[in-house]
Short mmCIF file of C-alpha atoms and ligand atoms in Angstrom, two decimals:
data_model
loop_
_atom_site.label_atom_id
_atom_site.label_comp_id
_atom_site.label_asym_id
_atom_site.label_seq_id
_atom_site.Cartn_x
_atom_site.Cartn_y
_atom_site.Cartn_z
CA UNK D 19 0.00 0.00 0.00
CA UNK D 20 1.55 3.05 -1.35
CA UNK D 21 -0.64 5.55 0.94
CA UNK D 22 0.49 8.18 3.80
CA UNK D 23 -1.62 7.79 6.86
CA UNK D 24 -1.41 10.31 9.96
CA UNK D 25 -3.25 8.78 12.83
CA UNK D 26 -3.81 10.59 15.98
CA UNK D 27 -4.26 8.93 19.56
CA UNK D 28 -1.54 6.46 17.77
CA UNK D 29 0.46 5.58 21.38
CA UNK D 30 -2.92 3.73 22.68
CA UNK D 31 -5.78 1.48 22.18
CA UNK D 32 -8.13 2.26 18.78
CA UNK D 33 -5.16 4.96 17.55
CA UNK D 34 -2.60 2.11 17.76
CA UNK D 35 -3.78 -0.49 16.90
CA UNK D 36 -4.90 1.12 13.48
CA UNK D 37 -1.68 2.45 13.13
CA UNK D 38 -0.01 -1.11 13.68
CA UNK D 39 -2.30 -2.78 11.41
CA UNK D 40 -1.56 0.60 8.81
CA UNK D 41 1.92 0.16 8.76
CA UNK D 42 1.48 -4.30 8.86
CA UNK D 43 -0.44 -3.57 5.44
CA UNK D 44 2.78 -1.45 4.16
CA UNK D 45 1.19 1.88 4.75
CA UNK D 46 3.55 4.86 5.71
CA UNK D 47 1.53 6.24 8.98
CA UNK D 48 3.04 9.08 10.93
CA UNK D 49 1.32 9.25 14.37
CA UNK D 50 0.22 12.38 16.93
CA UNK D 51 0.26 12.12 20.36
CA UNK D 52 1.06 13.46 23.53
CA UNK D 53 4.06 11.31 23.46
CA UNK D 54 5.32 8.16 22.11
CA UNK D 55 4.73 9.33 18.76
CA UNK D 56 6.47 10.60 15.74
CA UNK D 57 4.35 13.90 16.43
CA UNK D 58 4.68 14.98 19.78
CA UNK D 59 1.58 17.36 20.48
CA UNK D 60 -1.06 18.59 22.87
CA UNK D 61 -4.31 18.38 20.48
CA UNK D 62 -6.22 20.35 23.36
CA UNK D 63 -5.03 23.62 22.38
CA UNK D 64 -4.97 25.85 19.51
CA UNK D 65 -1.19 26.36 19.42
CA UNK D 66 -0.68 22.25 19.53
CA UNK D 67 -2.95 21.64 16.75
CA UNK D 68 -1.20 24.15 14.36
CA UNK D 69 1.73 22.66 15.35
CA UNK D 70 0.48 18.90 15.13
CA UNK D 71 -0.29 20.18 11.59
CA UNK D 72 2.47 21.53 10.60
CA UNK D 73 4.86 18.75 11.61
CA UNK D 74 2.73 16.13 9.92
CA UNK D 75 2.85 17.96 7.05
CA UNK D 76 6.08 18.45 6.99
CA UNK D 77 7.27 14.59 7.82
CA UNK D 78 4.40 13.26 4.83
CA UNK D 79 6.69 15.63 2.35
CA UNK D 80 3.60 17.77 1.67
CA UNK D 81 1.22 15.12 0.87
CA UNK D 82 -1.16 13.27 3.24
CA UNK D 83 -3.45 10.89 1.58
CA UNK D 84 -5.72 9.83 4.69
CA UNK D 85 -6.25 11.30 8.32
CA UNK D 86 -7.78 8.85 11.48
CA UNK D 87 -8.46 10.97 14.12
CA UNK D 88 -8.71 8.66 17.45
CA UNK D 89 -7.00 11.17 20.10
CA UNK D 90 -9.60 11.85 22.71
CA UNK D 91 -10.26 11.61 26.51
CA UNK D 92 -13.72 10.69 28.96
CA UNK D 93 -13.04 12.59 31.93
CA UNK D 94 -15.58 14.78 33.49
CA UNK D 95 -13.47 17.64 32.63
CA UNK D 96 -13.66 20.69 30.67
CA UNK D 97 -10.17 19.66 28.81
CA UNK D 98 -12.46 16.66 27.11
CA UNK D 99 -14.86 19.39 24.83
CA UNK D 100 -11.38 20.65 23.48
CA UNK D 101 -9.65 17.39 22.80
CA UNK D 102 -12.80 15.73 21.66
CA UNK D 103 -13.59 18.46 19.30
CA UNK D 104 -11.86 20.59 18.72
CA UNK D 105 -8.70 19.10 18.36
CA UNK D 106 -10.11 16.64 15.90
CA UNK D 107 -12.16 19.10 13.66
CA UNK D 108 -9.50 21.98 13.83
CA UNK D 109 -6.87 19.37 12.96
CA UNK D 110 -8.40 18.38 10.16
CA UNK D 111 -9.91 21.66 8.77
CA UNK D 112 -5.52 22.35 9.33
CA UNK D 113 -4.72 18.95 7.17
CA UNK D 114 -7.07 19.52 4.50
CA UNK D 115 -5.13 21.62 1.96
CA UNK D 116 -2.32 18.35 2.27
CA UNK D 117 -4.82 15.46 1.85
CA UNK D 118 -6.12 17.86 -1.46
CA UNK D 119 -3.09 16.89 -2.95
CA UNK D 120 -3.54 13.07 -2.99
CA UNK D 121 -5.56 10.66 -5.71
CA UNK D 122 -7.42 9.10 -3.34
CA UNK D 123 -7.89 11.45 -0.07
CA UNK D 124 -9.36 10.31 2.89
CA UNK D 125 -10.31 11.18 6.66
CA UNK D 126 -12.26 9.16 9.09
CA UNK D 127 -12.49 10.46 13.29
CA UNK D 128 -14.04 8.35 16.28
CA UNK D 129 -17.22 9.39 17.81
CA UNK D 130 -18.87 7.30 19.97
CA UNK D 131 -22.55 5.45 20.59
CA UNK D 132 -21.98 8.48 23.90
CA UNK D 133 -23.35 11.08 21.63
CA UNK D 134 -26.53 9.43 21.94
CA UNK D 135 -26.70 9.68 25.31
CA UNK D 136 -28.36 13.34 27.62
CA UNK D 137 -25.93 15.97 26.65
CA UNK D 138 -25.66 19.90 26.52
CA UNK D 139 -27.24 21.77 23.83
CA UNK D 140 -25.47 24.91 24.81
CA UNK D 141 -22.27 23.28 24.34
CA UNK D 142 -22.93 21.44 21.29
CA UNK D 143 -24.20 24.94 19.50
CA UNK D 144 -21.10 26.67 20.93
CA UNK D 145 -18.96 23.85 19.57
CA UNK D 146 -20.29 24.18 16.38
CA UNK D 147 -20.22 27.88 15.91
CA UNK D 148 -16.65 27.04 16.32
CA UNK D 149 -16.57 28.76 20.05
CA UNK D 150 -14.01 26.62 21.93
CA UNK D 151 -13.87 29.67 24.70
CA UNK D 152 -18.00 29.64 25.43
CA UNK D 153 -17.85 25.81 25.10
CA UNK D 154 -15.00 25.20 27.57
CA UNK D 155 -16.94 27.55 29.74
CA UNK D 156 -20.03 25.71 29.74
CA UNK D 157 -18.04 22.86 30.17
CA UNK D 158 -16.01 24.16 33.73
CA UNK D 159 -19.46 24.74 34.79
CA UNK D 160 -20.76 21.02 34.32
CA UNK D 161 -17.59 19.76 35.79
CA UNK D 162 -17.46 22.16 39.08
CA UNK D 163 -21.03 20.41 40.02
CA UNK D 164 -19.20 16.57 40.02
CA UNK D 165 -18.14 13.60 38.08
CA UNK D 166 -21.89 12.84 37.32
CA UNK D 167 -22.74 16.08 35.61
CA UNK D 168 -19.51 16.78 34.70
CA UNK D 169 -19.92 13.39 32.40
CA UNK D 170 -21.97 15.31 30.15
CA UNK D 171 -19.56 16.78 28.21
CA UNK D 172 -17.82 13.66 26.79
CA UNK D 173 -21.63 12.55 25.10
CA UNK D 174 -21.41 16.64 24.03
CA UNK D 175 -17.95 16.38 22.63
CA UNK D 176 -19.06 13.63 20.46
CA UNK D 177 -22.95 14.49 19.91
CA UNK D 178 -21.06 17.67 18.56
CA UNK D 179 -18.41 16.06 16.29
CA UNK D 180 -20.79 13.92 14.55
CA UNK D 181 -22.70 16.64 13.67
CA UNK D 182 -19.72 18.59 12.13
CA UNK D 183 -18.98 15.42 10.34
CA UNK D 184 -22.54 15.33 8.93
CA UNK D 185 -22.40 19.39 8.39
CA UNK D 186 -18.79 19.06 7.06
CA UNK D 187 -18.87 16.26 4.63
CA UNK D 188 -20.41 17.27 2.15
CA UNK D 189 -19.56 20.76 1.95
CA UNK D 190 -17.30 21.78 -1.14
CA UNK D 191 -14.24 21.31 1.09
CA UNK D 192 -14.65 18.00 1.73
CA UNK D 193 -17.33 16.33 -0.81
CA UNK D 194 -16.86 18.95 -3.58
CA UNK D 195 -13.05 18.28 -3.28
CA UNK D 196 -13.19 14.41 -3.79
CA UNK D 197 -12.49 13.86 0.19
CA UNK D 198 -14.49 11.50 1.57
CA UNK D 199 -15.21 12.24 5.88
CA UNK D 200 -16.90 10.17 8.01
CA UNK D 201 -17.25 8.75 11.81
CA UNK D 202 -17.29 5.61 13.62
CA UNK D 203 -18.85 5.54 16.36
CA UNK D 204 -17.76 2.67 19.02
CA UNK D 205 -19.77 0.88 21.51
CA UNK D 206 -17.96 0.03 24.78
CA UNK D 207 -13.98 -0.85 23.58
CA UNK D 208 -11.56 -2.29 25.16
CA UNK D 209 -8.78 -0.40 25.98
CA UNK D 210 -6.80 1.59 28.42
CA UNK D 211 -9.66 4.06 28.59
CA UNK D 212 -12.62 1.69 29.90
CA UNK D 213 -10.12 -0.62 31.55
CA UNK D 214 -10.31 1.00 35.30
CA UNK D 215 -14.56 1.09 34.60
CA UNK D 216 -14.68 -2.23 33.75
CA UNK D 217 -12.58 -3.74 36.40
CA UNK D 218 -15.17 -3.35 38.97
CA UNK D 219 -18.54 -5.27 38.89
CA UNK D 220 -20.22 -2.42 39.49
CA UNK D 221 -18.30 -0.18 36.95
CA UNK D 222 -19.10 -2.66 34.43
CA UNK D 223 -22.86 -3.02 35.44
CA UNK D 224 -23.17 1.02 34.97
CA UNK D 225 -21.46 0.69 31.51
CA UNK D 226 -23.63 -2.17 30.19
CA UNK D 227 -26.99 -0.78 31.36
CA UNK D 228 -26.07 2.46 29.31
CA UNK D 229 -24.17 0.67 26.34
CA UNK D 230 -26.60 -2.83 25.68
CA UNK D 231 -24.39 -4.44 23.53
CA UNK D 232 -25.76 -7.40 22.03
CA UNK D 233 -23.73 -8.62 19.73
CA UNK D 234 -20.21 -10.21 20.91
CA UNK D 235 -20.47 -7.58 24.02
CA UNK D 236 -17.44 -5.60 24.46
CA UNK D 237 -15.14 -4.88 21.48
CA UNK D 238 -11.69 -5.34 21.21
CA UNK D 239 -9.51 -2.44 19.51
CA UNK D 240 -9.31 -4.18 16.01
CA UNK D 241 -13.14 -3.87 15.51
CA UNK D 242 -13.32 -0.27 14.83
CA UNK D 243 -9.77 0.18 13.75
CA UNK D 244 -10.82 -2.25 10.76
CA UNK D 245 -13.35 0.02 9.54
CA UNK D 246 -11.46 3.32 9.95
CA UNK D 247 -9.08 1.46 7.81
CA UNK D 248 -11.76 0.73 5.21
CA UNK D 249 -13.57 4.40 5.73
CA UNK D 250 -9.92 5.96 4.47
CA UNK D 251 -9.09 3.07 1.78
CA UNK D 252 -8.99 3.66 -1.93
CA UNK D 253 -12.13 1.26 -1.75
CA UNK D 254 -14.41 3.72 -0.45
CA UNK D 255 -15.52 6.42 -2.70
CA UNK D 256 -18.94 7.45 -2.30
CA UNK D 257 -19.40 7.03 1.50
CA UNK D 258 -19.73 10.05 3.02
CA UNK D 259 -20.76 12.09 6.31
CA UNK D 260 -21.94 8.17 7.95
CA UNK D 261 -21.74 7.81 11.66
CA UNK D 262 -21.66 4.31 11.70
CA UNK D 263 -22.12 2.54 15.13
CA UNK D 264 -20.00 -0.01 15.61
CA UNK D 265 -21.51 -0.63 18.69
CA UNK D 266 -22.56 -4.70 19.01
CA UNK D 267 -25.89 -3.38 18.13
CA UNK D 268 -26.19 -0.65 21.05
CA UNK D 269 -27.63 2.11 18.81
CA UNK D 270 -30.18 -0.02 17.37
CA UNK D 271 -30.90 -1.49 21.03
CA UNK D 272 -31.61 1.53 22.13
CA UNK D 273 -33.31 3.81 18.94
CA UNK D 274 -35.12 0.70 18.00
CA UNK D 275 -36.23 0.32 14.16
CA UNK D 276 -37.52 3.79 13.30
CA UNK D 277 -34.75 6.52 12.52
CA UNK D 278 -36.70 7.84 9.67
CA UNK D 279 -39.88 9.37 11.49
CA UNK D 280 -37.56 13.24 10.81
CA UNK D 281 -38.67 12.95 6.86
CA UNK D 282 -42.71 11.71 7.96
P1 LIG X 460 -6.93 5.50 24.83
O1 LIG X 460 -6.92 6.26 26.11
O2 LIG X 460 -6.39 4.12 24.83
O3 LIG X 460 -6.18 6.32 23.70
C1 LIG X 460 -6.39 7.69 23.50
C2 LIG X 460 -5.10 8.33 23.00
O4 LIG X 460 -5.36 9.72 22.77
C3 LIG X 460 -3.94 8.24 24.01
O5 LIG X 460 -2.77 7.74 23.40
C4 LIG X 460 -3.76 9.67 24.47
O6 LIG X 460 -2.44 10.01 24.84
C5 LIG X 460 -4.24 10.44 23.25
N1 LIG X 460 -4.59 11.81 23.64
C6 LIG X 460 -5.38 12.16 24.69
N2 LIG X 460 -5.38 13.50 24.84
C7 LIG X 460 -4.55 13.99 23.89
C8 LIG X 460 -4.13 15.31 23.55
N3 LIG X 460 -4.50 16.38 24.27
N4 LIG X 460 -3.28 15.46 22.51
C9 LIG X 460 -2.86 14.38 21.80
N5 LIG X 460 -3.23 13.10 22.08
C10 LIG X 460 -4.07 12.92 23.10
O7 LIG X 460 -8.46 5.51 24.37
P2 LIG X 460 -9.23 4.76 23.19
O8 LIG X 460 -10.26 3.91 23.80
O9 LIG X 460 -8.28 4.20 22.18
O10 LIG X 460 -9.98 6.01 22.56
C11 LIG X 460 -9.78 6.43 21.22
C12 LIG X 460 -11.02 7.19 20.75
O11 LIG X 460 -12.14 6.31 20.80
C13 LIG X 460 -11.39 8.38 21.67
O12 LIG X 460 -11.78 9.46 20.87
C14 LIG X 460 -12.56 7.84 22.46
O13 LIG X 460 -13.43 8.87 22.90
C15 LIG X 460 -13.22 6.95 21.44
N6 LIG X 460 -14.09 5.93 22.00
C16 LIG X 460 -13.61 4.99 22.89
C17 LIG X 460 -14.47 4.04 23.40
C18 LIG X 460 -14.01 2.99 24.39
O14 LIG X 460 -14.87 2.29 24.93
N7 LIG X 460 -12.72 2.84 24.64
C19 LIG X 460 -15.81 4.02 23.00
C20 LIG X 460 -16.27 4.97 22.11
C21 LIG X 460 -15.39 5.92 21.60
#
C-alpha cells in the first residue's frame, strides 16, 4: 500500500492499533500524540494543533493521503470538549489543503454510541459555531457540580463532532473536493480508557446498562480500527458524512427500528 496515513491517539488502544495494522499492510503512517509518537503534540489547544499540523505535514513531504483521528479523553473535565472536538475538527480543517493533494484522499475520526446519550445543547451549539472559549466555559461549569454532571460533556464532545462530520462532509471542502469524511462511532472498547470502569462489577454493570451491547459484548480495539481502515481506503468512494455505530448493536438497542420518522 503506497498511501500516507497520519493517525492521531496512535500511542494507545483504537489509535494504535490502526496504526499497527496501517503500517502491517505497508502503509507509511506518521502518528500524533502526547508522546510516544512521531508527532509529539497537545491536540487540546490551539497552538498544539497548528503545530500537530504543521509537523505532519512536513514529515508526509507535503502530501497526506488519509487522516484517522482517534485522540480523545472521557473525563468529566472541561479539557475533554477541546480534545474531543476541537482538536479533531480543527486538525483536520488544518490537514485539508495536504490530503487535497492526494488521488485518493481520505479522513475518518471516532465518535462514539456516547453522543446518543443526555448531553448539553449549549455546548454542542457553541462547539459548532466554532466557540471553543463559550464551550469550555459551559463545560467548567458542568464539571465544578461533580463527576456525574460533569460526564456530560464527553456525550457533548461527540454528539457535537458527529454533527460537524454530517455538516462538514459534504460541503465543497470536503465532498466537492473528492475527500471522503466520516465517523465511527464505538460501543464500549476495550482499551486503556474503559479498563479502570470495567474492572469493577459495578463499573461494568453502569457501563452495560447504558451501552446494551448485544452482539459479541465488548469490542476489542481491532473492531473499529478495521473500519477506519476501510472508511480511508482507496475502496471507499462514495461514502460520506456516515456515523456508523459499531456498537454490538447498542444504537439499534436503544433507537429501535424507526430513525426515519424526521422525513414523515
Ligand atoms: P486510549 O486512552 O487508549 O487512547 C487515546 C489516545 O489519545 C492516548 O494515546 C492519548 O495520549 C491520546 N490523547 C489524549 N489526549 C490527547 C491530547 N490532548 N493530545 C494528543 N493526544 C491525546 O483511548 P481509546 O479507547 O483508544 O480512545 C480512542 C477514541 O475512541 C477516543 O476518541 C474515544 O473517545 C473513542 N471511544 C472509545 C471508546 C471505548 O470504549 N474505549 C468508546 C467509544 C469511543
Amino acid at each position: 500500500m503506497n498511501r500516507t496515513y497520519v493517525v492521531t491517539g496512535s500511542a494507545s488502544g483504537i489509535g494504535a492499533t490502526t496504526a499497527r495494522l496501517l503500517t502491517e499492510r505497508g502503509a507509511r503512517v506518521i502518528g500524533i500524540d502526547l508522546r510516544d509518537a512521531d508527532v509529539e503534540a497537545d491536540l487540546s489547544t490551539p497552538e498544539g494543533r497548528s503545530a500537530a499540523a504543521e509537523a505532519a505535514i512536513e514529515q508526509a513531504g507535503g502530501r497526506i493521503d488519509a487522516v484517522i483521528a482517534c485522540a480523545g479523553i472521557s473525563a468529566p473535565i472541561a479539557k475533554t470538549i477541546s480534545v474531543n472536538y476541537f482538536g479533531v475538527t480543527e486538525l483536520l480543517e488544518a490537514l485539508r489543503p495536504a490530503l487535497a493533494k492526494s488521488d485518493a484522499p481520505r479522513a475518518a475520526v471516532v465518535s462514539s454510541m456516547a453522543s446518543l446519550q443526555p448531553n448539553s445543547a449549549e455546548m454542542v451549539d457553541a462547539a459548532l459555531a466554532g466557540d471553543e472559549a463559550s464551550a469550555v466555559e459551559i463545560a467548567e461549569g458542568l464539571a465544578a457540580q461533580g463527576p456525574e454532571i460533569g460526564y456530560l460533556v464527553y456525550p457533548s464532545s461527540k454528539r457535537a463532532l458527529s454533527r460537524w462530520v454530517r455538516r462538514r462532509s459534504i460541503s465543497p471542502e470536503w465532498a466537492g473536493a473528492g475527500i471522503p469524511l466520516n465517523a465511527v462511532a464505538p460501543g464500549t472498547v476495550l482499551t486503556p480508557m474503559t479498563e479502570q470502569l470495567l474492572a469493577t462489577h459495578e463499573g461494568r454493570a453502569m457501563v452495560d446498562a447504558a451501552v446494551p451491547m448485544p452482539l459479541n459484548y465488548h469490542q476489542p480495539p481491532e473492531s473499529v480500527a478495521n473500519l477506519l481502515i476501510w472508511l480511508t481506503s482507496v475502496e471507499n468512494s462514495h461514502l460520506a458524512g456516515q456515523v456508523i455505530y459499531d456498537d454490538g448493536g447498542a444504537e439499534v438497542t436503544l433507537r429501535g427500528e424507526d430513525v426515519w420518522s424526521w422525513a414523515d
